[in-house]
Amino acid sequence: LKSMIRRSACDARRLARRFVTCAHESRRMVVVPAARTVDLSALAASEAEQEQGRRQPVAALPRFAPATASEEEKVVAALLDVGAVIVEGLVTTEQATRVANELRPHLDAVGFDDTGTFNGFKTRRVYEVLARSPSSAQLISPQLLLRIIDRILLPFCDSYRIGSCSAIDILPGERAQALHRDDGVYPLRLPGVELQVSVLWALSEFTEMNGGT
């Protein structure tokens, strides 16, 4: 079971996106992939280099534990350099369990209302997570997480907002989802510039059996 929260940059003239994924099994936060800050005038020349980089094997992710303010600079530096990090100790098991328990009745009741070729036929989904789970506000507000997002988005925009909140429950036997970028919904192309931050919380352990992301 995972909860996805997306934050979108608002200023179309100076946009950025980093893919920040926060996973909670063992109280860990995973931050994935984040492009480096770039000069907008040089964006068009970087596509071939980026494509070559995507074909390289994935190395072990830097890991930080516990998640403290003193680690912030190292987390941001590693994120910008490597593109993904794991930060432990961001929320408690009790917090994650409370959110999962609040979401469960909604997933059971309407979780299969949005199935399809892309979303899958063995995956439950619900939206408007904040309205369905009051405790999920705790997943949005950790100060370390907000400061990391600020460091990544605010150089390219004046402010940002939450774009969507969803909960996803992948069941055994689900097919792998097609590889995609979450910012594909935006009708513009700025090579090297990311348009949003996605925050993913694992409310239960991620495994191959349950569709670990």
PDB file of C-alpha atoms in Angstrom:
ATOM      1  CA  LEU A   1       0.000   0.000   0.000  1.00  0.00           C
ATOM      2  CA  LYS A   2       1.436   3.356  -0.955  1.00  0.00           C
ATOM      3  CA  SER A   3       0.336   6.956  -0.871  1.00  0.00           C
ATOM      4  CA  MET A   4       1.359   9.304  -3.672  1.00  0.00           C
ATOM      5  CA  ILE A   5       1.474  13.076  -3.258  1.00  0.00           C
ATOM      6  CA  ARG A   6       2.453  15.298  -6.162  1.00  0.00           C
ATOM      7  CA  ARG A   7       3.567  18.914  -5.839  1.00  0.00           C
ATOM      8  CA  SER A   8       3.612  21.045  -8.981  1.00  0.00           C
ATOM      9  CA  ALA A   9       5.536  24.226  -9.730  1.00  0.00           C
ATOM     10  CA  CYS A  10       3.250  27.135 -10.592  1.00  0.00           C
ATOM     11  CA  ASP A  11       5.430  29.585 -12.538  1.00  0.00           C
ATOM     12  CA  ALA A  12       5.529  28.324 -16.147  1.00  0.00           C
ATOM     13  CA  ARG A  13       8.514  30.539 -16.917  1.00  0.00           C
ATOM     14  CA  ARG A  14      10.737  28.894 -14.327  1.00  0.00           C
ATOM     15  CA  LEU A  15       9.710  25.321 -13.779  1.00  0.00           C
ATOM     16  CA  ALA A  16      11.498  22.395 -12.204  1.00  0.00           C
ATOM     17  CA  ARG A  17      10.637  18.871 -11.157  1.00  0.00           C
ATOM     18  CA  ARG A  18      12.419  16.394  -9.024  1.00  0.00           C
ATOM     19  CA  PHE A  19      10.928  12.975  -8.485  1.00  0.00           C
ATOM     20  CA  VAL A  20      10.923  12.649  -4.696  1.00  0.00           C
ATOM     21  CA  THR A  21       9.641   9.353  -3.456  1.00  0.00           C
ATOM     22  CA  CYS A  22       9.132   8.867   0.238  1.00  0.00           C
ATOM     23  CA  ALA A  23       8.827   5.280   1.297  1.00  0.00           C
ATOM     24  CA  HIS A  24       7.859   4.249   4.741  1.00  0.00           C
ATOM     25  CA  GLU A  25       8.688   0.535   5.316  1.00  0.00           C
ATOM     26  CA  SER A  26      11.250   0.691   8.135  1.00  0.00           C
ATOM     27  CA  ARG A  27      10.428   4.428   8.346  1.00  0.00           C
ATOM     28  CA  ARG A  28      12.510   5.343   5.330  1.00  0.00           C
ATOM     29  CA  MET A  29      12.178   8.087   2.769  1.00  0.00           C
ATOM     30  CA  VAL A  30      13.300   7.385  -0.768  1.00  0.00           C
ATOM     31  CA  VAL A  31      13.944  10.294  -3.096  1.00  0.00           C
ATOM     32  CA  VAL A  32      14.097   9.477  -6.825  1.00  0.00           C
ATOM     33  CA  PRO A  33      15.129  10.726  -9.785  1.00  0.00           C
ATOM     34  CA  ALA A  34      16.171  14.356  -9.683  1.00  0.00           C
ATOM     35  CA  ALA A  35      17.791  16.145 -12.580  1.00  0.00           C
ATOM     36  CA  ARG A  36      20.507  18.707 -11.903  1.00  0.00           C
ATOM     37  CA  THR A  37      19.735  22.405 -11.932  1.00  0.00           C
ATOM     38  CA  VAL A  38      20.248  23.590 -15.499  1.00  0.00           C
ATOM     39  CA  ASP A  39      20.590  26.777 -17.500  1.00  0.00           C
ATOM     40  CA  LEU A  40      17.338  27.074 -19.441  1.00  0.00           C
ATOM     41  CA  SER A  41      19.184  28.487 -22.456  1.00  0.00           C
ATOM     42  CA  ALA A  42      21.131  25.224 -22.811  1.00  0.00           C
ATOM     43  CA  LEU A  43      18.311  22.723 -22.349  1.00  0.00           C
ATOM     44  CA  ALA A  44      17.884  21.652 -25.957  1.00  0.00           C
ATOM     45  CA  ALA A  45      21.478  20.406 -26.231  1.00  0.00           C
ATOM     46  CA  SER A  46      21.181  17.920 -23.382  1.00  0.00           C
ATOM     47  CA  GLU A  47      18.723  15.321 -24.739  1.00  0.00           C
ATOM     48  CA  ALA A  48      21.259  12.915 -26.260  1.00  0.00           C
ATOM     49  CA  GLU A  49      23.349  12.933 -23.086  1.00  0.00           C
ATOM     50  CA  GLN A  50      20.252  12.321 -20.947  1.00  0.00           C
ATOM     51  CA  GLU A  51      19.153   9.396 -23.118  1.00  0.00           C
ATOM     52  CA  GLN A  52      22.586   7.809 -22.819  1.00  0.00           C
ATOM     53  CA  GLY A  53      22.459   8.269 -19.038  1.00  0.00           C
ATOM     54  CA  ARG A  54      19.087   6.522 -18.803  1.00  0.00           C
ATOM     55  CA  ARG A  55      20.641   3.414 -20.325  1.00  0.00           C
ATOM     56  CA  GLN A  56      23.335   3.118 -17.667  1.00  0.00           C
ATOM     57  CA  PRO A  57      22.963   0.492 -14.912  1.00  0.00           C
ATOM     58  CA  VAL A  58      21.468   1.701 -11.645  1.00  0.00           C
ATOM     59  CA  ALA A  59      23.959   1.929  -8.775  1.00  0.00           C
ATOM     60  CA  ALA A  60      23.200   1.434  -5.091  1.00  0.00           C
ATOM     61  CA  LEU A  61      21.389   4.429  -3.654  1.00  0.00           C
ATOM     62  CA  PRO A  62      22.998   6.630  -1.003  1.00  0.00           C
ATOM     63  CA  ARG A  63      21.347   5.987   2.366  1.00  0.00           C
ATOM     64  CA  PHE A  64      20.992   8.409   5.271  1.00  0.00           C
ATOM     65  CA  ALA A  65      19.835   7.431   8.756  1.00  0.00           C
ATOM     66  CA  PRO A  66      18.302   8.830  10.777  1.00  0.00           C
ATOM     67  CA  ALA A  67      16.563  11.623   8.877  1.00  0.00           C
ATOM     68  CA  THR A  68      17.707  14.740  10.734  1.00  0.00           C
ATOM     69  CA  ALA A  69      18.113  18.398   9.866  1.00  0.00           C
ATOM     70  CA  SER A  70      21.886  17.998  10.096  1.00  0.00           C
ATOM     71  CA  GLU A  71      21.735  15.605   7.128  1.00  0.00           C
ATOM     72  CA  GLU A  72      19.780  18.004   4.903  1.00  0.00           C
ATOM     73  CA  GLU A  73      22.743  19.373   2.954  1.00  0.00           C
ATOM     74  CA  LYS A  74      24.090  15.870   2.319  1.00  0.00           C
ATOM     75  CA  VAL A  75      20.663  14.615   1.230  1.00  0.00           C
ATOM     76  CA  VAL A  76      20.167  17.455  -1.252  1.00  0.00           C
ATOM     77  CA  ALA A  77      23.724  17.121  -2.605  1.00  0.00           C
ATOM     78  CA  ALA A  78      23.338  13.366  -3.082  1.00  0.00           C
ATOM     79  CA  LEU A  79      19.948  13.800  -4.706  1.00  0.00           C
ATOM     80  CA  LEU A  80      21.276  16.291  -7.219  1.00  0.00           C
ATOM     81  CA  ASP A  81      24.395  14.208  -7.881  1.00  0.00           C
ATOM     82  CA  VAL A  82      23.022  10.657  -7.978  1.00  0.00           C
ATOM     83  CA  GLY A  83      19.349  11.270  -8.639  1.00  0.00           C
ATOM     84  CA  ALA A  84      17.985   9.169  -5.772  1.00  0.00           C
ATOM     85  CA  VAL A  85      18.560   8.706  -2.051  1.00  0.00           C
ATOM     86  CA  ILE A  86      17.080   6.778   0.853  1.00  0.00           C
ATOM     87  CA  VAL A  87      16.478   8.656   4.093  1.00  0.00           C
ATOM     88  CA  GLU A  88      15.385   6.698   7.140  1.00  0.00           C
ATOM     89  CA  GLY A  89      13.478   7.720  10.234  1.00  0.00           C
ATOM     90  CA  LEU A  90      11.088  10.270   8.739  1.00  0.00           C
ATOM     91  CA  VAL A  91       7.831   8.927  10.244  1.00  0.00           C
ATOM     92  CA  THR A  92       6.951   6.283  12.799  1.00  0.00           C
ATOM     93  CA  THR A  93       5.388   2.895  12.208  1.00  0.00           C
ATOM     94  CA  GLU A  94       2.376   4.083  14.187  1.00  0.00           C
ATOM     95  CA  GLN A  95       1.851   7.049  11.860  1.00  0.00           C
ATOM     96  CA  ALA A  96       2.021   4.912   8.731  1.00  0.00           C
ATOM     97  CA  THR A  97      -0.287   2.264  10.203  1.00  0.00           C
ATOM     98  CA  ARG A  98      -2.847   4.905  11.181  1.00  0.00           C
ATOM     99  CA  VAL A  99      -2.959   6.289   7.623  1.00  0.00           C
ATOM    100  CA  ALA A 100      -3.213   2.808   6.115  1.00  0.00           C
ATOM    101  CA  ASN A 101      -6.085   1.902   8.449  1.00  0.00           C
ATOM    102  CA  GLU A 102      -7.972   5.095   7.580  1.00  0.00           C
ATOM    103  CA  LEU A 103      -7.574   4.432   3.852  1.00  0.00           C
ATOM    104  CA  ARG A 104      -8.489   0.730   3.938  1.00  0.00           C
ATOM    105  CA  PRO A 105     -12.311   1.109   4.001  1.00  0.00           C
ATOM    106  CA  HIS A 106     -12.177   3.458   1.011  1.00  0.00           C
ATOM    107  CA  LEU A 107      -9.855   1.174  -0.949  1.00  0.00           C
ATOM    108  CA  ASP A 108     -12.153  -1.779  -0.264  1.00  0.00           C
ATOM    109  CA  ALA A 109     -15.288   0.175  -1.198  1.00  0.00           C
ATOM    110  CA  VAL A 110     -14.271   2.039  -4.373  1.00  0.00           C
ATOM    111  CA  GLY A 111     -10.684   0.974  -5.086  1.00  0.00           C
ATOM    112  CA  PHE A 112     -11.534  -0.845  -8.318  1.00  0.00           C
ATOM    113  CA  ASP A 113     -13.519   2.060  -9.812  1.00  0.00           C
ATOM    114  CA  ASP A 114     -10.497   3.302 -11.768  1.00  0.00           C
ATOM    115  CA  THR A 115      -9.085   0.138 -13.333  1.00  0.00           C
ATOM    116  CA  GLY A 116      -7.848  -0.054 -16.896  1.00  0.00           C
ATOM    117  CA  THR A 117      -4.964  -0.991 -19.162  1.00  0.00           C
ATOM    118  CA  PHE A 118      -2.683   1.661 -17.686  1.00  0.00           C
ATOM    119  CA  ASN A 119      -3.808   1.571 -14.038  1.00  0.00           C
ATOM    120  CA  GLY A 120      -4.106  -2.208 -14.016  1.00  0.00           C
ATOM    121  CA  PHE A 121      -6.975  -4.552 -13.179  1.00  0.00           C
ATOM    122  CA  LYS A 122      -5.551  -5.859  -9.904  1.00  0.00           C
ATOM    123  CA  THR A 123      -4.797  -2.504  -8.304  1.00  0.00           C
ATOM    124  CA  ARG A 124      -7.017  -0.526  -5.951  1.00  0.00           C
ATOM    125  CA  ARG A 125      -6.814   3.274  -6.136  1.00  0.00           C
ATOM    126  CA  VAL A 126      -8.473   6.117  -4.278  1.00  0.00           C
ATOM    127  CA  TYR A 127      -7.964   9.833  -4.601  1.00  0.00           C
ATOM    128  CA  GLU A 128      -8.515  12.846  -2.319  1.00  0.00           C
ATOM    129  CA  VAL A 129      -6.381  11.158   0.326  1.00  0.00           C
ATOM    130  CA  LEU A 130      -6.425  14.149   2.682  1.00  0.00           C
ATOM    131  CA  ALA A 131     -10.227  14.067   2.805  1.00  0.00           C
ATOM    132  CA  ARG A 132     -10.321  10.310   3.405  1.00  0.00           C
ATOM    133  CA  SER A 133      -7.452  10.083   5.890  1.00  0.00           C
ATOM    134  CA  PRO A 134      -6.974  13.032   8.281  1.00  0.00           C
ATOM    135  CA  SER A 135      -3.748  11.472   9.570  1.00  0.00           C
ATOM    136  CA  SER A 136      -2.209  11.653   6.077  1.00  0.00           C
ATOM    137  CA  ALA A 137      -1.508  15.341   6.718  1.00  0.00           C
ATOM    138  CA  GLN A 138       1.459  14.101   8.741  1.00  0.00           C
ATOM    139  CA  LEU A 139       2.959  12.699   5.533  1.00  0.00           C
ATOM    140  CA  ILE A 140       2.818  16.064   3.798  1.00  0.00           C
ATOM    141  CA  SER A 141       4.294  18.277   6.487  1.00  0.00           C
ATOM    142  CA  PRO A 142       7.666  16.843   7.683  1.00  0.00           C
ATOM    143  CA  GLN A 143       9.938  19.882   7.719  1.00  0.00           C
ATOM    144  CA  LEU A 144      12.940  18.010   6.310  1.00  0.00           C
ATOM    145  CA  LEU A 145      10.883  16.896   3.311  1.00  0.00           C
ATOM    146  CA  LEU A 146       9.522  20.400   2.713  1.00  0.00           C
ATOM    147  CA  ARG A 147      12.999  21.919   2.868  1.00  0.00           C
ATOM    148  CA  ILE A 148      14.299  19.389   0.332  1.00  0.00           C
ATOM    149  CA  ILE A 149      11.431  20.189  -2.029  1.00  0.00           C
ATOM    150  CA  ASP A 150      12.056  23.924  -1.552  1.00  0.00           C
ATOM    151  CA  ARG A 151      15.706  23.484  -2.496  1.00  0.00           C
ATOM    152  CA  ILE A 152      14.729  21.642  -5.669  1.00  0.00           C
ATOM    153  CA  LEU A 153      11.685  23.552  -6.927  1.00  0.00           C
ATOM    154  CA  LEU A 154      12.025  27.142  -5.727  1.00  0.00           C
ATOM    155  CA  PRO A 155      15.075  27.995  -7.887  1.00  0.00           C
ATOM    156  CA  PHE A 156      12.704  27.613 -10.847  1.00  0.00           C
ATOM    157  CA  CYS A 157       9.420  28.978  -9.495  1.00  0.00           C
ATOM    158  CA  ASP A 158       7.985  31.477  -7.050  1.00  0.00           C
ATOM    159  CA  SER A 159       5.761  28.936  -5.290  1.00  0.00           C
ATOM    160  CA  TYR A 160       4.302  25.464  -5.701  1.00  0.00           C
ATOM    161  CA  ARG A 161       1.199  23.578  -4.614  1.00  0.00           C
ATOM    162  CA  ILE A 162      -0.077  20.052  -4.085  1.00  0.00           C
ATOM    163  CA  GLY A 163      -1.373  18.803  -7.411  1.00  0.00           C
ATOM    164  CA  SER A 164      -2.882  15.448  -6.429  1.00  0.00           C
ATOM    165  CA  CYS A 165      -3.060  12.892  -3.629  1.00  0.00           C
ATOM    166  CA  SER A 166      -3.795   9.218  -4.261  1.00  0.00           C
ATOM    167  CA  ALA A 167      -3.462   5.871  -2.507  1.00  0.00           C
ATOM    168  CA  ILE A 168      -2.509   2.735  -4.453  1.00  0.00           C
ATOM    169  CA  ASP A 169      -2.882  -0.872  -3.332  1.00  0.00           C
ATOM    170  CA  ILE A 170      -1.185  -3.261  -5.794  1.00  0.00           C
ATOM    171  CA  LEU A 171      -2.359  -6.841  -5.465  1.00  0.00           C
ATOM    172  CA  PRO A 172      -0.443 -10.064  -6.264  1.00  0.00           C
ATOM    173  CA  GLY A 173      -0.530 -10.944  -9.938  1.00  0.00           C
ATOM    174  CA  GLU A 174      -0.754  -7.362 -11.235  1.00  0.00           C
ATOM    175  CA  ARG A 175       1.175  -6.735 -14.449  1.00  0.00           C
ATOM    176  CA  ALA A 176       4.010  -4.199 -14.456  1.00  0.00           C
ATOM    177  CA  GLN A 177       2.816  -0.729 -15.335  1.00  0.00           C
ATOM    178  CA  ALA A 178       4.151   0.832 -18.517  1.00  0.00           C
ATOM    179  CA  LEU A 179       7.252   2.948 -17.938  1.00  0.00           C
ATOM    180  CA  HIS A 180       6.191   6.581 -17.841  1.00  0.00           C
ATOM    181  CA  ARG A 181       6.892  10.035 -16.450  1.00  0.00           C
ATOM    182  CA  ASP A 182       4.318  11.558 -14.135  1.00  0.00           C
ATOM    183  CA  ASP A 183       4.771  14.990 -15.703  1.00  0.00           C
ATOM    184  CA  GLY A 184       3.629  13.724 -19.115  1.00  0.00           C
ATOM    185  CA  VAL A 185       0.278  15.447 -18.544  1.00  0.00           C
ATOM    186  CA  TYR A 186       1.858  18.867 -19.111  1.00  0.00           C
ATOM    187  CA  PRO A 187       1.582  20.090 -22.738  1.00  0.00           C
ATOM    188  CA  LEU A 188       5.155  21.368 -22.960  1.00  0.00           C
ATOM    189  CA  ARG A 189       8.639  19.989 -23.405  1.00  0.00           C
ATOM    190  CA  LEU A 190      11.663  21.495 -21.662  1.00  0.00           C
ATOM    191  CA  PRO A 191      14.526  18.974 -21.867  1.00  0.00           C
ATOM    192  CA  GLY A 192      16.389  18.857 -18.583  1.00  0.00           C
ATOM    193  CA  VAL A 193      13.677  20.693 -16.650  1.00  0.00           C
ATOM    194  CA  GLU A 194      11.363  18.752 -14.356  1.00  0.00           C
ATOM    195  CA  LEU A 195       7.856  20.007 -13.706  1.00  0.00           C
ATOM    196  CA  GLN A 196       6.836  18.465 -10.407  1.00  0.00           C
ATOM    197  CA  VAL A 197       7.833  16.583  -7.296  1.00  0.00           C
ATOM    198  CA  SER A 198       6.237  13.219  -6.564  1.00  0.00           C
ATOM    199  CA  VAL A 199       6.304  11.950  -2.994  1.00  0.00           C
ATOM    200  CA  LEU A 200       5.662   8.245  -2.496  1.00  0.00           C
ATOM    201  CA  TRP A 201       5.072   6.769   0.965  1.00  0.00           C
ATOM    202  CA  ALA A 202       5.191   2.998   1.410  1.00  0.00           C
ATOM    203  CA  LEU A 203       2.598   2.317   4.092  1.00  0.00           C
ATOM    204  CA  SER A 204       3.463  -1.377   3.995  1.00  0.00           C
ATOM    205  CA  GLU A 205       6.586  -3.230   2.940  1.00  0.00           C
ATOM    206  CA  PHE A 206       7.382  -3.078  -0.771  1.00  0.00           C
ATOM    207  CA  THR A 207       7.953  -6.550  -2.199  1.00  0.00           C
ATOM    208  CA  GLU A 208       7.944  -8.168  -5.628  1.00  0.00           C
ATOM    209  CA  MET A 209       4.739  -9.960  -4.645  1.00  0.00           C
ATOM    210  CA  ASN A 210       2.779  -6.778  -3.938  1.00  0.00           C
ATOM    211  CA  GLY A 211       4.179  -4.753  -6.795  1.00  0.00           C
ATOM    212  CA  GLY A 212       7.069  -3.010  -5.098  1.00  0.00           C
ATOM    213  CA  THR A 213       7.932   0.271  -6.813  1.00  0.00           C
TER     214      THR A 213
END
